[in-house]
């Protein structure tokens, strides 16, 4: 069983930056691919970024590519999401997920590919 805890959310002005963290406990962290999703009010949870267990491969949604960076430090059991050039439309609750999917590179964008989820952290971007 893996437990995930997000932190780092908050209120920021448009154009600003935030860095989210997701700390994992239980299991062997390096064996899990990790992803970040977000859910805005009235909308479905959507994929933001993903990273393989080794950290070599990363994936992004079109809406954040070039502005957000996902990374991980396996020795610390932590995955990060660096968010730059934030926009009002980035406002959402951000969740991290852990995946044991065999073909993660094919399924990184799918919620069903993730076995464990954190409770989420709120990010609010003001204009």
PDB file of C-alpha atoms in Angstrom:
ATOM      1  CA  UNK A   1       0.000   0.000   0.000  1.00  0.00           C
ATOM      2  CA  UNK A   2       1.334   3.416  -1.008  1.00  0.00           C
ATOM      3  CA  UNK A   3       0.369   6.637   0.703  1.00  0.00           C
ATOM      4  CA  UNK A   4       0.798   9.918  -1.129  1.00  0.00           C
ATOM      5  CA  UNK A   5       0.778  13.417   0.338  1.00  0.00           C
ATOM      6  CA  UNK A   6       0.793  16.546  -1.810  1.00  0.00           C
ATOM      7  CA  UNK A   7       1.988  19.944  -0.629  1.00  0.00           C
ATOM      8  CA  UNK A   8       3.010  23.298  -2.019  1.00  0.00           C
ATOM      9  CA  UNK A   9      -0.286  24.606  -3.305  1.00  0.00           C
ATOM     10  CA  UNK A  10      -1.465  28.131  -2.684  1.00  0.00           C
ATOM     11  CA  UNK A  11      -2.533  31.434  -4.172  1.00  0.00           C
ATOM     12  CA  UNK A  12      -0.343  33.034  -6.833  1.00  0.00           C
ATOM     13  CA  UNK A  13      -0.753  35.782  -9.399  1.00  0.00           C
ATOM     14  CA  UNK A  14      -0.859  35.022 -13.083  1.00  0.00           C
ATOM     15  CA  UNK A  15       2.657  34.721 -14.454  1.00  0.00           C
ATOM     16  CA  UNK A  16       3.993  33.460 -11.157  1.00  0.00           C
ATOM     17  CA  UNK A  17       5.406  30.094 -10.138  1.00  0.00           C
ATOM     18  CA  UNK A  18       4.691  27.330  -7.656  1.00  0.00           C
ATOM     19  CA  UNK A  19       6.387  24.061  -6.889  1.00  0.00           C
ATOM     20  CA  UNK A  20       4.256  21.146  -5.805  1.00  0.00           C
ATOM     21  CA  UNK A  21       5.643  18.171  -3.938  1.00  0.00           C
ATOM     22  CA  UNK A  22       4.255  14.684  -3.481  1.00  0.00           C
ATOM     23  CA  UNK A  23       5.812  12.542  -0.762  1.00  0.00           C
ATOM     24  CA  UNK A  24       5.292   8.795  -0.927  1.00  0.00           C
ATOM     25  CA  UNK A  25       5.453   6.198   1.802  1.00  0.00           C
ATOM     26  CA  UNK A  26       5.056   2.424   1.619  1.00  0.00           C
ATOM     27  CA  UNK A  27       6.153   0.322  -1.315  1.00  0.00           C
ATOM     28  CA  UNK A  28       9.323   0.793  -3.352  1.00  0.00           C
ATOM     29  CA  UNK A  29       9.067   4.275  -4.807  1.00  0.00           C
ATOM     30  CA  UNK A  30      11.351   3.736  -7.786  1.00  0.00           C
ATOM     31  CA  UNK A  31       9.096   0.962  -9.086  1.00  0.00           C
ATOM     32  CA  UNK A  32       6.151   3.354  -9.508  1.00  0.00           C
ATOM     33  CA  UNK A  33       5.621   5.724 -12.362  1.00  0.00           C
ATOM     34  CA  UNK A  34       4.160   8.947 -11.012  1.00  0.00           C
ATOM     35  CA  UNK A  35       1.736  11.426 -12.425  1.00  0.00           C
ATOM     36  CA  UNK A  36       0.124  14.756 -11.678  1.00  0.00           C
ATOM     37  CA  UNK A  37      -3.510  15.410 -12.496  1.00  0.00           C
ATOM     38  CA  UNK A  38      -5.749  18.361 -11.782  1.00  0.00           C
ATOM     39  CA  UNK A  39      -9.447  18.940 -11.334  1.00  0.00           C
ATOM     40  CA  UNK A  40     -11.157  22.296 -11.681  1.00  0.00           C
ATOM     41  CA  UNK A  41     -14.668  22.908 -10.336  1.00  0.00           C
ATOM     42  CA  UNK A  42     -17.263  21.275 -12.550  1.00  0.00           C
ATOM     43  CA  UNK A  43     -14.664  19.529 -14.673  1.00  0.00           C
ATOM     44  CA  UNK A  44     -13.207  16.064 -14.823  1.00  0.00           C
ATOM     45  CA  UNK A  45      -9.793  15.230 -13.470  1.00  0.00           C
ATOM     46  CA  UNK A  46      -7.257  15.714 -16.246  1.00  0.00           C
ATOM     47  CA  UNK A  47      -3.692  14.612 -16.851  1.00  0.00           C
ATOM     48  CA  UNK A  48      -0.968  17.213 -16.354  1.00  0.00           C
ATOM     49  CA  UNK A  49       2.348  15.363 -16.346  1.00  0.00           C
ATOM     50  CA  UNK A  50       3.890  11.946 -15.783  1.00  0.00           C
ATOM     51  CA  UNK A  51       7.310  10.491 -15.115  1.00  0.00           C
ATOM     52  CA  UNK A  52       8.678   6.975 -15.323  1.00  0.00           C
ATOM     53  CA  UNK A  53      10.121   5.166 -12.316  1.00  0.00           C
ATOM     54  CA  UNK A  54      13.686   5.964 -13.330  1.00  0.00           C
ATOM     55  CA  UNK A  55      12.836   9.559 -14.115  1.00  0.00           C
ATOM     56  CA  UNK A  56      14.207   9.232 -17.637  1.00  0.00           C
ATOM     57  CA  UNK A  57      10.888   9.573 -19.433  1.00  0.00           C
ATOM     58  CA  UNK A  58       8.494  12.457 -18.881  1.00  0.00           C
ATOM     59  CA  UNK A  59       5.130  13.267 -20.390  1.00  0.00           C
ATOM     60  CA  UNK A  60       3.013  16.419 -20.446  1.00  0.00           C
ATOM     61  CA  UNK A  61      -0.370  17.580 -21.567  1.00  0.00           C
ATOM     62  CA  UNK A  62      -0.384  20.097 -24.371  1.00  0.00           C
ATOM     63  CA  UNK A  63      -1.796  22.760 -22.072  1.00  0.00           C
ATOM     64  CA  UNK A  64       1.226  22.755 -19.749  1.00  0.00           C
ATOM     65  CA  UNK A  65       4.114  21.641 -21.956  1.00  0.00           C
ATOM     66  CA  UNK A  66       6.887  24.203 -21.832  1.00  0.00           C
ATOM     67  CA  UNK A  67       5.585  25.757 -18.595  1.00  0.00           C
ATOM     68  CA  UNK A  68       5.512  22.829 -16.144  1.00  0.00           C
ATOM     69  CA  UNK A  69       8.293  20.392 -15.296  1.00  0.00           C
ATOM     70  CA  UNK A  70       7.871  17.091 -13.517  1.00  0.00           C
ATOM     71  CA  UNK A  71      10.818  15.525 -11.693  1.00  0.00           C
ATOM     72  CA  UNK A  72      11.499  13.002  -8.974  1.00  0.00           C
ATOM     73  CA  UNK A  73      14.112  12.167  -6.366  1.00  0.00           C
ATOM     74  CA  UNK A  74      13.826   8.472  -5.653  1.00  0.00           C
ATOM     75  CA  UNK A  75      16.164   8.657  -2.677  1.00  0.00           C
ATOM     76  CA  UNK A  76      13.644  11.022  -1.052  1.00  0.00           C
ATOM     77  CA  UNK A  77      10.498   9.228  -2.264  1.00  0.00           C
ATOM     78  CA  UNK A  78       9.280  12.512  -3.704  1.00  0.00           C
ATOM     79  CA  UNK A  79       7.953  13.738  -7.024  1.00  0.00           C
ATOM     80  CA  UNK A  80       7.746  17.421  -7.906  1.00  0.00           C
ATOM     81  CA  UNK A  81       5.807  19.614 -10.274  1.00  0.00           C
ATOM     82  CA  UNK A  82       7.456  22.934 -11.037  1.00  0.00           C
ATOM     83  CA  UNK A  83       4.836  25.279 -12.461  1.00  0.00           C
ATOM     84  CA  UNK A  84       5.962  28.457 -14.200  1.00  0.00           C
ATOM     85  CA  UNK A  85       4.093  31.129 -16.141  1.00  0.00           C
ATOM     86  CA  UNK A  86       0.915  30.196 -14.357  1.00  0.00           C
ATOM     87  CA  UNK A  87      -2.409  31.128 -15.899  1.00  0.00           C
ATOM     88  CA  UNK A  88      -5.825  31.655 -14.367  1.00  0.00           C
ATOM     89  CA  UNK A  89      -6.973  28.496 -16.116  1.00  0.00           C
ATOM     90  CA  UNK A  90      -4.399  26.472 -14.166  1.00  0.00           C
ATOM     91  CA  UNK A  91      -6.558  26.952 -11.076  1.00  0.00           C
ATOM     92  CA  UNK A  92      -7.541  23.513  -9.775  1.00  0.00           C
ATOM     93  CA  UNK A  93      -6.944  20.907  -7.126  1.00  0.00           C
ATOM     94  CA  UNK A  94      -3.768  19.071  -8.067  1.00  0.00           C
ATOM     95  CA  UNK A  95      -3.398  15.365  -7.312  1.00  0.00           C
ATOM     96  CA  UNK A  96      -0.458  13.044  -7.582  1.00  0.00           C
ATOM     97  CA  UNK A  97      -0.875   9.416  -8.479  1.00  0.00           C
ATOM     98  CA  UNK A  98       1.310   6.312  -8.433  1.00  0.00           C
ATOM     99  CA  UNK A  99       1.122   3.796 -11.253  1.00  0.00           C
ATOM    100  CA  UNK A 100       2.204   0.183 -11.606  1.00  0.00           C
ATOM    101  CA  UNK A 101       0.995   0.025 -15.215  1.00  0.00           C
ATOM    102  CA  UNK A 102       3.168  -2.209 -17.358  1.00  0.00           C
ATOM    103  CA  UNK A 103       2.800  -0.058 -20.457  1.00  0.00           C
ATOM    104  CA  UNK A 104       2.935   3.273 -18.675  1.00  0.00           C
ATOM    105  CA  UNK A 105       4.316   5.042 -21.735  1.00  0.00           C
ATOM    106  CA  UNK A 106       1.053   4.241 -23.492  1.00  0.00           C
ATOM    107  CA  UNK A 107      -1.295   4.946 -20.600  1.00  0.00           C
ATOM    108  CA  UNK A 108       0.292   7.776 -18.625  1.00  0.00           C
ATOM    109  CA  UNK A 109      -2.583  10.136 -19.444  1.00  0.00           C
ATOM    110  CA  UNK A 110      -5.343   7.825 -18.171  1.00  0.00           C
ATOM    111  CA  UNK A 111      -6.694   8.042 -14.627  1.00  0.00           C
ATOM    112  CA  UNK A 112      -7.242   4.296 -14.664  1.00  0.00           C
ATOM    113  CA  UNK A 113      -3.498   3.719 -15.043  1.00  0.00           C
ATOM    114  CA  UNK A 114      -2.933   4.944 -11.480  1.00  0.00           C
ATOM    115  CA  UNK A 115      -3.358   2.711  -8.466  1.00  0.00           C
ATOM    116  CA  UNK A 116      -2.919   5.218  -5.652  1.00  0.00           C
ATOM    117  CA  UNK A 117      -3.851   8.865  -5.209  1.00  0.00           C
ATOM    118  CA  UNK A 118      -3.123  11.627  -2.776  1.00  0.00           C
ATOM    119  CA  UNK A 119      -5.713  13.942  -1.240  1.00  0.00           C
ATOM    120  CA  UNK A 120      -4.834  16.885  -3.450  1.00  0.00           C
ATOM    121  CA  UNK A 121      -3.567  20.421  -2.974  1.00  0.00           C
ATOM    122  CA  UNK A 122      -5.350  23.574  -4.114  1.00  0.00           C
ATOM    123  CA  UNK A 123      -3.695  25.891  -6.620  1.00  0.00           C
ATOM    124  CA  UNK A 124      -5.383  29.217  -7.262  1.00  0.00           C
ATOM    125  CA  UNK A 125      -4.085  31.624  -9.871  1.00  0.00           C
ATOM    126  CA  UNK A 126      -5.461  35.148  -9.721  1.00  0.00           C
ATOM    127  CA  UNK A 127      -5.547  37.638 -12.590  1.00  0.00           C
TER     128      UNK A 127
END
